mmCIF file of C-alpha atoms and ligand atoms in Angstrom:
data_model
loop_
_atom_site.group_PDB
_atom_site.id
_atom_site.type_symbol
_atom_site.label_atom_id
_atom_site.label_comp_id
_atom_site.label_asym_id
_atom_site.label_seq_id
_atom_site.Cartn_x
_atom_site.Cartn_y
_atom_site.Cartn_z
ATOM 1 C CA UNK A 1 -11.537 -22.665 -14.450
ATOM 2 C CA UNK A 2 -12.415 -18.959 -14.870
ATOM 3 C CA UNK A 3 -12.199 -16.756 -18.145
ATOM 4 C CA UNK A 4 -9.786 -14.970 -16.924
ATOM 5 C CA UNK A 5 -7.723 -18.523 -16.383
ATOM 6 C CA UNK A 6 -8.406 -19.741 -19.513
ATOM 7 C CA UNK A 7 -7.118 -16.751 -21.127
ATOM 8 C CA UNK A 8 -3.885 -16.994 -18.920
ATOM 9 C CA UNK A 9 -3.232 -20.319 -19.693
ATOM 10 C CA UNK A 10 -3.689 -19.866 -23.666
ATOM 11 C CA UNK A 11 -0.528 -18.613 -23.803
ATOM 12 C CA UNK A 12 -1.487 -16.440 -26.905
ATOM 13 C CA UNK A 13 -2.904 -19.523 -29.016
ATOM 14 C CA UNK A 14 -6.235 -18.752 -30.909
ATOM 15 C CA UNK A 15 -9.249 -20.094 -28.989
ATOM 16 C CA UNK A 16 -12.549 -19.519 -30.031
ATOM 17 C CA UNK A 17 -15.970 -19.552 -27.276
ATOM 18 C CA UNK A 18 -19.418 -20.046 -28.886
ATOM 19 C CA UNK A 19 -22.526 -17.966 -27.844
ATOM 20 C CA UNK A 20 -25.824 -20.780 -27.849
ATOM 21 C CA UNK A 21 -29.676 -19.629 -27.556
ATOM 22 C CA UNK A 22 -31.646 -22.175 -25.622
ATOM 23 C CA UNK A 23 -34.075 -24.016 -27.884
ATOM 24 C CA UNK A 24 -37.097 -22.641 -28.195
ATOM 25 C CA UNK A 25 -40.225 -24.472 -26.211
ATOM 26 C CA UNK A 26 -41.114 -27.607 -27.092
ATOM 27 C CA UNK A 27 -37.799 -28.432 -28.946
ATOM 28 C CA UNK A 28 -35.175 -31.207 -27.311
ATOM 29 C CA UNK A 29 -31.880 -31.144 -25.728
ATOM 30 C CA UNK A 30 -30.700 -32.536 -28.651
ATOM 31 C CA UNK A 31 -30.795 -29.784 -30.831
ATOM 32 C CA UNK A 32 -28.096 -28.394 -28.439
ATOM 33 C CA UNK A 33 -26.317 -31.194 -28.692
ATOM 34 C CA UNK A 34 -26.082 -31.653 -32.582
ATOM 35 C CA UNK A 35 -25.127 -28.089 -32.361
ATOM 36 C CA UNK A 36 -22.227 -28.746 -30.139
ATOM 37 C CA UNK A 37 -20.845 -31.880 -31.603
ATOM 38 C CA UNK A 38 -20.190 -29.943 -34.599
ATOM 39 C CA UNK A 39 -18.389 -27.500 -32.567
ATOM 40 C CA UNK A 40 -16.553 -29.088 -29.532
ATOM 41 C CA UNK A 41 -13.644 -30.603 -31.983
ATOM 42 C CA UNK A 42 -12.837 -27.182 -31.871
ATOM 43 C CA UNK A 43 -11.967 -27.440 -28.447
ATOM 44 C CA UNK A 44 -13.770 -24.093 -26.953
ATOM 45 C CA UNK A 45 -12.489 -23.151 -23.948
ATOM 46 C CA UNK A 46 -16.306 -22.150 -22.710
ATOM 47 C CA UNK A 47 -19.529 -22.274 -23.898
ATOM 48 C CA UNK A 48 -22.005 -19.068 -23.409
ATOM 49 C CA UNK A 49 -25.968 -19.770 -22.722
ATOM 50 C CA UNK A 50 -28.241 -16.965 -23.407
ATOM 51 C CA UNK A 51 -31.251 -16.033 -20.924
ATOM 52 C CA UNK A 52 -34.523 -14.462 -22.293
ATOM 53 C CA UNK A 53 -37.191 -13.105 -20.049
ATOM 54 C CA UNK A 54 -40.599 -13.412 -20.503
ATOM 55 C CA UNK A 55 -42.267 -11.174 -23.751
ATOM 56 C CA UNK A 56 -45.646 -10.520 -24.469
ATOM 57 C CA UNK A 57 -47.111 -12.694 -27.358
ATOM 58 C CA UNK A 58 -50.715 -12.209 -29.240
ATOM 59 C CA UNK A 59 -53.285 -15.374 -28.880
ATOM 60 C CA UNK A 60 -56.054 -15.513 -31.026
ATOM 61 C CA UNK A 61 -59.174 -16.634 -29.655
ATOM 62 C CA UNK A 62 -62.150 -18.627 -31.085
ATOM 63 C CA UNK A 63 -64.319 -15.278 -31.368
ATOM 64 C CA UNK A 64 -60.979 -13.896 -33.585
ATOM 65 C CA UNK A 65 -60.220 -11.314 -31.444
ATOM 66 C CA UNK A 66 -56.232 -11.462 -30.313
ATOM 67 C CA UNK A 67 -55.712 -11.904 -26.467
ATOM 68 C CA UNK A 68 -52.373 -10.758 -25.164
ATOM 69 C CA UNK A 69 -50.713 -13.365 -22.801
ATOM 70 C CA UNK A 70 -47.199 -13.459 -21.204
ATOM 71 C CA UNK A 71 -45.017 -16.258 -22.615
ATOM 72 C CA UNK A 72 -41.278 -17.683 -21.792
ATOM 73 C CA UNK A 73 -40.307 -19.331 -24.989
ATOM 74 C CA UNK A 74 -36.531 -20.236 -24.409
ATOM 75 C CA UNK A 75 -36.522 -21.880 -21.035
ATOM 76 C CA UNK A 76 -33.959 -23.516 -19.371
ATOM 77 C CA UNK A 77 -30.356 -21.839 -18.947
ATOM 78 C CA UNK A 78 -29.497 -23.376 -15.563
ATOM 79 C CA UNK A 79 -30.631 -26.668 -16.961
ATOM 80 C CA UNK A 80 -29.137 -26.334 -20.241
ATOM 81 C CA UNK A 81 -25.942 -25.178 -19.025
ATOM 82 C CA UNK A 82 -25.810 -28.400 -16.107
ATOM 83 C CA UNK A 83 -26.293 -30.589 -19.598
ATOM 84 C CA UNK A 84 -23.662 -29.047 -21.740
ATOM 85 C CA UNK A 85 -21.327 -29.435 -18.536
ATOM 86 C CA UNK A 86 -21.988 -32.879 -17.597
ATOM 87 C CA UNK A 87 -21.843 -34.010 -21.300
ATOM 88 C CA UNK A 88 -19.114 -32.366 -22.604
ATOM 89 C CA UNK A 89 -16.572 -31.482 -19.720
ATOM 90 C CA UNK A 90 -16.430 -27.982 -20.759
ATOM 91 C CA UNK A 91 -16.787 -24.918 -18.859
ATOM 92 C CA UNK A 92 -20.041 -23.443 -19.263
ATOM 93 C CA UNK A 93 -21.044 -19.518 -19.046
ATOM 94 C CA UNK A 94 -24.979 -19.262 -18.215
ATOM 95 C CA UNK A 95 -26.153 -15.528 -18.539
ATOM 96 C CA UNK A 96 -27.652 -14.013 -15.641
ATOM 97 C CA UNK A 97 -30.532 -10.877 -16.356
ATOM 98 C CA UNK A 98 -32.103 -8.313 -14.369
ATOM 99 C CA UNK A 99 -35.036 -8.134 -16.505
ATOM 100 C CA UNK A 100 -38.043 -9.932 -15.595
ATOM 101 C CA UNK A 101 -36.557 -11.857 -12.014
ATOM 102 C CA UNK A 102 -36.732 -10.481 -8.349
ATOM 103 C CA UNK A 103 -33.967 -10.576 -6.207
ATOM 104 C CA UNK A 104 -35.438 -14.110 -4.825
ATOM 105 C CA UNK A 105 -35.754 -15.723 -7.950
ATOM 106 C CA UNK A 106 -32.087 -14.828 -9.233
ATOM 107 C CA UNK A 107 -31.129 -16.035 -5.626
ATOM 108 C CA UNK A 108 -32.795 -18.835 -6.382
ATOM 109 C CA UNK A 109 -31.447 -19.535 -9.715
ATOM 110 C CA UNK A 110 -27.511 -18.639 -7.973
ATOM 111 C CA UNK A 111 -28.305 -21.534 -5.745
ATOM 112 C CA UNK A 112 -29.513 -24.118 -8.604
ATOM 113 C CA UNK A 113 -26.072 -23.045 -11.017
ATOM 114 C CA UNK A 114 -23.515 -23.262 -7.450
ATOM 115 C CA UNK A 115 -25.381 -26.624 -6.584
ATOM 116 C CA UNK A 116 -24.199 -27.683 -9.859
ATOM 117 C CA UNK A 117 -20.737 -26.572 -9.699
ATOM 118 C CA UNK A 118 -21.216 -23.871 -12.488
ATOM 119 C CA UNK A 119 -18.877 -21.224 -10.898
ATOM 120 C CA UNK A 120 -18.885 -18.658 -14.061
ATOM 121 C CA UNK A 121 -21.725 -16.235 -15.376
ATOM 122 C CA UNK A 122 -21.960 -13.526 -17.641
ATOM 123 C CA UNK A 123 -24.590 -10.735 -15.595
ATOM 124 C CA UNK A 124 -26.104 -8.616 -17.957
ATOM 125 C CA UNK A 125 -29.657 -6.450 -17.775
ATOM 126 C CA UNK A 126 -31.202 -8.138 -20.442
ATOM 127 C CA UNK A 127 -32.922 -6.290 -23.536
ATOM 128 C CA UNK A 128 -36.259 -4.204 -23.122
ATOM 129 C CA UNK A 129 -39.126 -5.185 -23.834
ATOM 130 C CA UNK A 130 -40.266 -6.133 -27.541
ATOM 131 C CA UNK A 131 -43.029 -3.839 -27.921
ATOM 132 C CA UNK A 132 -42.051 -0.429 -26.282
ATOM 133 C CA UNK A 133 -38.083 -1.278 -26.633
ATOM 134 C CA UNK A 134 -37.945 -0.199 -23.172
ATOM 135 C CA UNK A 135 -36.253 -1.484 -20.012
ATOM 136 C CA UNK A 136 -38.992 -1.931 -16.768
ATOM 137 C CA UNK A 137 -37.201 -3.960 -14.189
ATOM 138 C CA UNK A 138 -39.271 -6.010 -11.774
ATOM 139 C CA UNK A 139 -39.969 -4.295 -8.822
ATOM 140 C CA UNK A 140 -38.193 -6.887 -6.774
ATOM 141 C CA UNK A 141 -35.126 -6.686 -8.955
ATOM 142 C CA UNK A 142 -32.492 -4.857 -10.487
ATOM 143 C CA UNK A 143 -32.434 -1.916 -12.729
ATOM 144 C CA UNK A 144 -28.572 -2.259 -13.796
ATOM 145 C CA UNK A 145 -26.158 -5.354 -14.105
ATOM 146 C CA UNK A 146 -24.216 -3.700 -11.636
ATOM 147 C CA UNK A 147 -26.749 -4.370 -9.127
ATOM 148 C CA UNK A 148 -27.315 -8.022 -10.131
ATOM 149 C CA UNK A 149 -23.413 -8.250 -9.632
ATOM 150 C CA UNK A 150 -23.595 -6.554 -6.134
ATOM 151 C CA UNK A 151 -25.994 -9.265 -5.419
ATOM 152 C CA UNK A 152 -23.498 -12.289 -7.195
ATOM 153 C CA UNK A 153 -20.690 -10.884 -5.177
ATOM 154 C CA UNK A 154 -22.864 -10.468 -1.349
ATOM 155 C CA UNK A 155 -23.536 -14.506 -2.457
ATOM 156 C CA UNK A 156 -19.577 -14.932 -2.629
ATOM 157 C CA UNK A 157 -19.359 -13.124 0.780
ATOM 158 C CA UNK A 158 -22.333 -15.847 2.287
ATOM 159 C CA UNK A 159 -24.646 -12.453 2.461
ATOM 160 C CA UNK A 160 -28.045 -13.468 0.392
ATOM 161 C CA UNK A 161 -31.282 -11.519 0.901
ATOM 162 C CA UNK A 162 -33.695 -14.579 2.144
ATOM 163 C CA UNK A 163 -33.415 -14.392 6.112
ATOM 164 C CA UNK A 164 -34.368 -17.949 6.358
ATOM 165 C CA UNK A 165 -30.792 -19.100 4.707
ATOM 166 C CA UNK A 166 -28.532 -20.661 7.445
ATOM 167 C CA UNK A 167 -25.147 -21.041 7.256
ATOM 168 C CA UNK A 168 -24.795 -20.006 3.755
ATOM 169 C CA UNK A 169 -22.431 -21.297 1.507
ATOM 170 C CA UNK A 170 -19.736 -18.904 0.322
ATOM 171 C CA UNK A 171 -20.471 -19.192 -3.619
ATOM 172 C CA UNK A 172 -17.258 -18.341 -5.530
ATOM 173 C CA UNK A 173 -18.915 -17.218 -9.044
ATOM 174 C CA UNK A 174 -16.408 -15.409 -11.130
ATOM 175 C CA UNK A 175 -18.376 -12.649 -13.424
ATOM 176 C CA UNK A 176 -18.328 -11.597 -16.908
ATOM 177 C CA UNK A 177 -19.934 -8.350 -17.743
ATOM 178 C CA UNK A 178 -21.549 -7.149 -21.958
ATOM 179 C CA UNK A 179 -19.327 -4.072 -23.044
ATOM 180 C CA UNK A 180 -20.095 -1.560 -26.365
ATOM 181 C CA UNK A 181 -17.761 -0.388 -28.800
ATOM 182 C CA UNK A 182 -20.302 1.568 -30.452
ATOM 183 C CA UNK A 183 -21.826 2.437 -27.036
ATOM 184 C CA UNK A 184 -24.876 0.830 -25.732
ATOM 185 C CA UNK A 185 -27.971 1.872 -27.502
ATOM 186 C CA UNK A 186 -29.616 4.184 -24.656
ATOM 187 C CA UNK A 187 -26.324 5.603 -23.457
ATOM 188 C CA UNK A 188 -26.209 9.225 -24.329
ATOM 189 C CA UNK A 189 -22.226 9.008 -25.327
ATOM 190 C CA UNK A 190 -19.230 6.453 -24.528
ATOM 191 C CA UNK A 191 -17.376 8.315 -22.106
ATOM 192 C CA UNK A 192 -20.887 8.297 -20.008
ATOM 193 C CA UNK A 193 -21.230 4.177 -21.115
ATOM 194 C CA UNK A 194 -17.592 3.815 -20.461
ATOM 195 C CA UNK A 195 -18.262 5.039 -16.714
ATOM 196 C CA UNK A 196 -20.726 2.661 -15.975
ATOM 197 C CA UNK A 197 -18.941 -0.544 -17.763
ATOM 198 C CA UNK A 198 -16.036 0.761 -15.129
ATOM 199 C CA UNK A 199 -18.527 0.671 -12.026
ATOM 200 C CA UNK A 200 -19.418 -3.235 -12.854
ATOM 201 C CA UNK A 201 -15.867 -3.775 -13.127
ATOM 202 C CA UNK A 202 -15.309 -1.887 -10.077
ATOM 203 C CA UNK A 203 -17.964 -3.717 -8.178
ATOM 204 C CA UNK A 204 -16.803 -7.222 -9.262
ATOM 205 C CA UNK A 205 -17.019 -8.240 -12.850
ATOM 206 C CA UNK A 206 -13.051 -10.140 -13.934
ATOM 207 C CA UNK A 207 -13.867 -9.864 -17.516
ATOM 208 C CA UNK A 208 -15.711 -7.888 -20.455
ATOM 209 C CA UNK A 209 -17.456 -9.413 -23.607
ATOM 210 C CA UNK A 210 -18.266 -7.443 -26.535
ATOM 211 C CA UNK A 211 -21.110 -6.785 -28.374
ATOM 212 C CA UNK A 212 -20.837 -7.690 -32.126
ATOM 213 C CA UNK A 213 -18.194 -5.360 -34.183
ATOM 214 C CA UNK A 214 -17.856 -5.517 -37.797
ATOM 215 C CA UNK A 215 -14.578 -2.961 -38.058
ATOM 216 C CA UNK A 216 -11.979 -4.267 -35.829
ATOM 217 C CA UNK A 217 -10.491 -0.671 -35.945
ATOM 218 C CA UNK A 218 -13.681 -0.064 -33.633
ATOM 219 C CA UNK A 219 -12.631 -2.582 -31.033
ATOM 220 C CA UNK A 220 -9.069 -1.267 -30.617
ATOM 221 C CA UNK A 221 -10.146 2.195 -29.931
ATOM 222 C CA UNK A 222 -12.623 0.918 -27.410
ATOM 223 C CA UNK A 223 -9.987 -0.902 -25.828
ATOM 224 C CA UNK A 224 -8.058 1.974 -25.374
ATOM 225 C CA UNK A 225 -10.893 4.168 -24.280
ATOM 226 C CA UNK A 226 -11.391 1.454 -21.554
ATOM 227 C CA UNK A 227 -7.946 1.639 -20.540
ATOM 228 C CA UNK A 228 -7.589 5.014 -20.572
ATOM 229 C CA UNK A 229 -11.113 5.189 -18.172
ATOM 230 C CA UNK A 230 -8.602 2.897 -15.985
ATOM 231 C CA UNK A 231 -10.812 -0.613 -17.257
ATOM 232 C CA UNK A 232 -8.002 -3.187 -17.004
ATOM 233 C CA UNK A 233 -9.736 -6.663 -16.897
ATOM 234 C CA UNK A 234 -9.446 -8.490 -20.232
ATOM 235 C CA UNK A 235 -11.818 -7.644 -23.331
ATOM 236 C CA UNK A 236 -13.144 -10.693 -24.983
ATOM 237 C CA UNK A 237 -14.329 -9.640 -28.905
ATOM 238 C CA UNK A 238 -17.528 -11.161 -29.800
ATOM 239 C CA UNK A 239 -18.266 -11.143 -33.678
ATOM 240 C CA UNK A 240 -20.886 -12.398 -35.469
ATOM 241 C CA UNK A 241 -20.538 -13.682 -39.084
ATOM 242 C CA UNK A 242 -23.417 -12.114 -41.172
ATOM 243 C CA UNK A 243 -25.518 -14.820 -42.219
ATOM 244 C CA UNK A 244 -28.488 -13.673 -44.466
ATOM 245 C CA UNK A 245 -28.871 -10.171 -46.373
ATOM 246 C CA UNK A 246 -31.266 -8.727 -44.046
ATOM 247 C CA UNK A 247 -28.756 -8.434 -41.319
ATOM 248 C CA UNK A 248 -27.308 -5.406 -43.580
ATOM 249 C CA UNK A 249 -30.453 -3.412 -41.997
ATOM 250 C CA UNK A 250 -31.901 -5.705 -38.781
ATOM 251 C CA UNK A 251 -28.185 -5.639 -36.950
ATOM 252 C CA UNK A 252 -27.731 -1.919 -37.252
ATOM 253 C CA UNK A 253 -31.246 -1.025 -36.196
ATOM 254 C CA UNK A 254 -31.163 -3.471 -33.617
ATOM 255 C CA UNK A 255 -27.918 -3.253 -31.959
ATOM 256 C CA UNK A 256 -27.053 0.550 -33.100
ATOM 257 C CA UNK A 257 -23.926 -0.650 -34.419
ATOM 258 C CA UNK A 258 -22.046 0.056 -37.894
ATOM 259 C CA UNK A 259 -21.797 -2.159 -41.276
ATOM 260 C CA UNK A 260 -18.378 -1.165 -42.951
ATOM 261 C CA UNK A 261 -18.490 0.340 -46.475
ATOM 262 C CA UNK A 262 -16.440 -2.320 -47.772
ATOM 263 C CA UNK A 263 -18.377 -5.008 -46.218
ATOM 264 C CA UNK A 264 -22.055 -3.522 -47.036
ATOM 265 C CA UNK A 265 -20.917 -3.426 -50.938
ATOM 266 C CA UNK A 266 -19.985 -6.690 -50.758
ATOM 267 C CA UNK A 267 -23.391 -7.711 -49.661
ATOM 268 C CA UNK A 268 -25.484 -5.721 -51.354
ATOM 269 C CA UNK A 269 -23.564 -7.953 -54.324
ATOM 270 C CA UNK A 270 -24.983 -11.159 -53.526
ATOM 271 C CA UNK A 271 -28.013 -12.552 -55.243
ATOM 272 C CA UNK A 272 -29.072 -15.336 -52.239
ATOM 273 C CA UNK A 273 -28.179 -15.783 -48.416
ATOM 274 C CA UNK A 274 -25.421 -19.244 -49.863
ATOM 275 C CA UNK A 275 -23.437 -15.907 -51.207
ATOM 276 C CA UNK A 276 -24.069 -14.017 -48.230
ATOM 277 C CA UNK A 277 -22.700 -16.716 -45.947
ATOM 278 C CA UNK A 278 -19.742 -16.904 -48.070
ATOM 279 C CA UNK A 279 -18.946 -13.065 -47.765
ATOM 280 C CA UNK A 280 -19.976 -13.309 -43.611
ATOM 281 C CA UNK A 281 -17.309 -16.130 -43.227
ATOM 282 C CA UNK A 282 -14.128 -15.157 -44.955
ATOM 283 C CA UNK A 283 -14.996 -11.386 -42.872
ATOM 284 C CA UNK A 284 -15.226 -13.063 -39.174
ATOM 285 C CA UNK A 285 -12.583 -15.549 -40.650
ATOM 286 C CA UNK A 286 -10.431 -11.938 -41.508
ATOM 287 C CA UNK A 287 -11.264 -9.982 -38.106
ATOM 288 C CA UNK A 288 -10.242 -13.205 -36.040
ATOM 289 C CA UNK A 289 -6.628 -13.215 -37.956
ATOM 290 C CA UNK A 290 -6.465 -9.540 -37.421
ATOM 291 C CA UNK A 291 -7.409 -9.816 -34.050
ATOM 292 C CA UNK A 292 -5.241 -12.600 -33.220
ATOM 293 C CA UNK A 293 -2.238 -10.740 -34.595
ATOM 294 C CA UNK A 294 -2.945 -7.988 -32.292
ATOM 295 C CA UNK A 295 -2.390 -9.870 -29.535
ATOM 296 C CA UNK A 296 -6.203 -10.689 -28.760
ATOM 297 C CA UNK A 297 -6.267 -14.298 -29.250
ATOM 298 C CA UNK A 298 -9.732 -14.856 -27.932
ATOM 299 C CA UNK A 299 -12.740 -14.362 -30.001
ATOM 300 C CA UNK A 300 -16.566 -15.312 -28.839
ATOM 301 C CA UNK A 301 -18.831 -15.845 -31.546
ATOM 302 C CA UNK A 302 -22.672 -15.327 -31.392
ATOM 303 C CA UNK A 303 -23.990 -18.950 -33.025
ATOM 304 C CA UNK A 304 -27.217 -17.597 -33.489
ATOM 305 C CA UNK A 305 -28.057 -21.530 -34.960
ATOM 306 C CA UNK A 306 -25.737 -21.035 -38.215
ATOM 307 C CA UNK A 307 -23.097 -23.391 -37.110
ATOM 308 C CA UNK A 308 -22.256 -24.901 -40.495
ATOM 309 C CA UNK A 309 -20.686 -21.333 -41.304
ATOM 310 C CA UNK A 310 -19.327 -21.593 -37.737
ATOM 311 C CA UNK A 311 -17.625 -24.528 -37.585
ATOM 312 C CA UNK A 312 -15.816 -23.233 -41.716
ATOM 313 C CA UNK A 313 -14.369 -20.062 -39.729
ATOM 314 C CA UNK A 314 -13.481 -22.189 -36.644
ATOM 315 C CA UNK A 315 -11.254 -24.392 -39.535
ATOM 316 C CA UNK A 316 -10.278 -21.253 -41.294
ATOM 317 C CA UNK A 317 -8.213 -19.776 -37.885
ATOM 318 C CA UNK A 318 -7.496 -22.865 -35.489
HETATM 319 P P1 FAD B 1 -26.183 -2.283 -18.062
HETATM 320 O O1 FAD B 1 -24.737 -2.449 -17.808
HETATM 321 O O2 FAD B 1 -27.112 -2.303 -16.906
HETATM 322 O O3 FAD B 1 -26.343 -0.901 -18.874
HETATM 323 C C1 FAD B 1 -27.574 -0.575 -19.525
HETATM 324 C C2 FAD B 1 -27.577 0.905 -19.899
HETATM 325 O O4 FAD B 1 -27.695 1.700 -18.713
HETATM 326 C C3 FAD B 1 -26.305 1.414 -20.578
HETATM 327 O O5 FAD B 1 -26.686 2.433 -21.459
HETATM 328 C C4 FAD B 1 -25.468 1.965 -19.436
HETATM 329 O O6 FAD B 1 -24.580 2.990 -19.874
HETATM 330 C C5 FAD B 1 -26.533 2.506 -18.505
HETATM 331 N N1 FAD B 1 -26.234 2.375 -17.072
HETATM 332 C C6 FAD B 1 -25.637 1.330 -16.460
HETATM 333 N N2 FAD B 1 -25.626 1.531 -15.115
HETATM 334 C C7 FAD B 1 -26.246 2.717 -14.895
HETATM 335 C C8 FAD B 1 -26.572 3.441 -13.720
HETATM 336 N N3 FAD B 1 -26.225 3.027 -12.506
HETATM 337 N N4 FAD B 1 -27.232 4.654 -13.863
HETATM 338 C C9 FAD B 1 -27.574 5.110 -15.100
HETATM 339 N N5 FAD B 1 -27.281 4.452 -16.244
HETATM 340 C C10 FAD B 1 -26.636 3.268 -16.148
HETATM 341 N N6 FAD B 1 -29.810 -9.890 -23.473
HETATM 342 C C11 FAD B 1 -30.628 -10.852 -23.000
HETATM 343 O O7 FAD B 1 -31.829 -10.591 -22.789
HETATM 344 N N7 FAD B 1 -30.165 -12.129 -22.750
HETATM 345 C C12 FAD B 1 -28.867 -12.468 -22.946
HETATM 346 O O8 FAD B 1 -28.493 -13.612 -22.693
HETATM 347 C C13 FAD B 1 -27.961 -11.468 -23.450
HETATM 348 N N8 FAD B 1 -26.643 -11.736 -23.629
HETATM 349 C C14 FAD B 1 -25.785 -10.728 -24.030
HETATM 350 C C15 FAD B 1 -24.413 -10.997 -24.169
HETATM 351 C C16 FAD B 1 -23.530 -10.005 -24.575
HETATM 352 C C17 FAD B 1 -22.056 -10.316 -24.692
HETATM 353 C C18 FAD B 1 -24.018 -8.705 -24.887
HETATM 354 C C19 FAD B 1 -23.087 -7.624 -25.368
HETATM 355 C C20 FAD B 1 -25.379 -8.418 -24.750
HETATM 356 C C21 FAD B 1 -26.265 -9.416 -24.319
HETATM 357 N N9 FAD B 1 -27.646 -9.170 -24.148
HETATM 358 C C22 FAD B 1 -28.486 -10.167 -23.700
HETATM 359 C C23 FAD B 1 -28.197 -7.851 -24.452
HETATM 360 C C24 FAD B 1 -28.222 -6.949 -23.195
HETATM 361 O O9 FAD B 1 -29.130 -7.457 -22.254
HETATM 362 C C25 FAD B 1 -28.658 -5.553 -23.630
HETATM 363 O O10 FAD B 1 -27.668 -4.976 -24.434
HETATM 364 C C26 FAD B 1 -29.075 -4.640 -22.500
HETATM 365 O O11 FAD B 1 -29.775 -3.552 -23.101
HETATM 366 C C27 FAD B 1 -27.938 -4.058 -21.672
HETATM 367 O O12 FAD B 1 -27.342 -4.963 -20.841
HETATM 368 P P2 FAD B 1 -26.077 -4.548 -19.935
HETATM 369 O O13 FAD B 1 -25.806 -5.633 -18.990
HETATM 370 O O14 FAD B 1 -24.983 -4.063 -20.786
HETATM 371 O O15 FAD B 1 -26.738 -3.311 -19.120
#
């Protein structure tokens, strides 16, 4: 089923999707998998995978000198996603990014998930890179989701860029697309970020997912900016439960996004991270009520590996 779908069919009951980092290198399946056992009681209508391109990583060498070497060190979306699909029955949402992949490879990779009957993706650019901060698409690939989607959508029309490919199948992949309340970082203002979210929609994308909000009064204006830019697809909130006192500082720096007043003071209260968790659940468990109540029964939440607090909100609003 599509997001779209599963919204439809909710019928306005709560449902909660969960946001899942592959493992990093050298880890097991089954870290997933202890992850979502916890979680699937909750009966999510999908499951998110994240995708993270290549960085560059510092080895140090026997003469002590550091040696700079490229390094992939969560592998494995298509194949994580295929595992959470065939164990679990649910529908799974691998992310697609520009950054770091030519055109072949993400053709490549479109072939793999539609071989394995994985029909929905969220296409986003992907973050710059961890040194500079800064975007540099391959030269083989795409500078924007919204060309990655072109791409998606020539794959649903049996149009792929390898000449070779006869009698292509017509892949029916339904796309999700990352949307800013605060505005994206680089983008100079919303109306300018608001213009571009429209062009993905326009080009394809069924469905938006947020980046992390803390004030929920920030979501409902963007949702009215976006309808007001003529962006009618549904907007999925994703929240994040603060989970350790640094993320007071590290999520505003790295996501240019705002900590409430009320909400910093109450963190800047606690004396360890078991308070902190406390304060982070009953807010996410508060901006899922609210949100709910506002006719926005959907809420995605970024796991980011804390699922005990997880799986309290998930009992807190389901
Ligand atoms: P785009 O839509 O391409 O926009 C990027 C910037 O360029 C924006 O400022 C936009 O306004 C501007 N822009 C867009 N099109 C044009 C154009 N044609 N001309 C000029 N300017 C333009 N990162 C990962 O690496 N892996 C993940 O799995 C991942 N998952 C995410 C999931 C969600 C729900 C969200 C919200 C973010 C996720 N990210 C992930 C982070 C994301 O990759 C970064 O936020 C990235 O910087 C932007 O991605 P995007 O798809 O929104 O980019």
């Amino acid at each position: 089923m599509t997001i779209p779908e599963h919204i439809a069919q909710s019928n306005g009951s709560p449902r909660i999707s969960f946001e899942l980092l592959p493992p990093i290198k050298g880890s097991s399946i089954n870290t997933i998998f202890e992850t979502l056992d916890k979680l699937m009681p909750f009966n999510p209508p999908f499951i998110n995978i994240t995708y993270h391109r290549e960085e560059v990583s510092y080895m140090r060498q026997a003469d002590g000198n550091l040696k700079p070497a490229v390094v992939r060190k969560r592998p494995g979306t298509v194949a994580i996603a295929a595992a959470i699909q065939a164990k679990y029955k649910v529908d799974v949402v691998p992310h697609i990014i520009c950054g770091g992949f030519s055109r072949q490879e993400t053709e490549d990779a479109l072939i793999d998930l539609d071989f394995l009957g994985i029909k929905n993706l969220l296409v986003i650019r992907g973050d710059g890179d961890k040194i500079t901060g800064r975007f540099k698409p391959n030269p083989h690939g795409h500078r924007y989701a919204s060309g990655l989607i072109e791409q998606i959508i020539n794959m649903n029309k049996g149009i792929y860029s390898e000449q070779y490919v006869q009698n292509p199948t017509h892949t029916g992949f339904s796309i999700g697309v990352a949307g800013y309340p605060e505005k994206h970082p680089e983008a100079p203002n919303l109306d300018d970020d608001l213009f571009y979210l429209k062009q993905k929609v326009d080009k394809g994308a069924e469905y938006i997912v947020t980046q992390m909000f803390f004030d929920n009064q920030v979501f409902f204006n963007f949702v009215k900016r976006c309808r007001e830019a003529g962006i009618n697809v549904p907007i999925i909130p994703g929240l994040k439960p603060v989970s350790i006192k640094e993320h007071l500082h590290v999520l505003p720096r790295t996501f240019s996004l705002t900590i409430p007043s009320a909400l910093a003071k109450e963190l800047q209260k606690c004396s360890d991270n078991n308070q902190v968790r406390d304060v982070g659940r009953e807010w996410t468990t508060a901006q899922i009520k609210e949100l709910h109540a506002n006719g926005y029964p959907f809420s995605h939440i970024y796991t980011m590996g804390k699922v005990d607090q997880i799986v309290k909100i998930s009992e807190n609003v389901l």
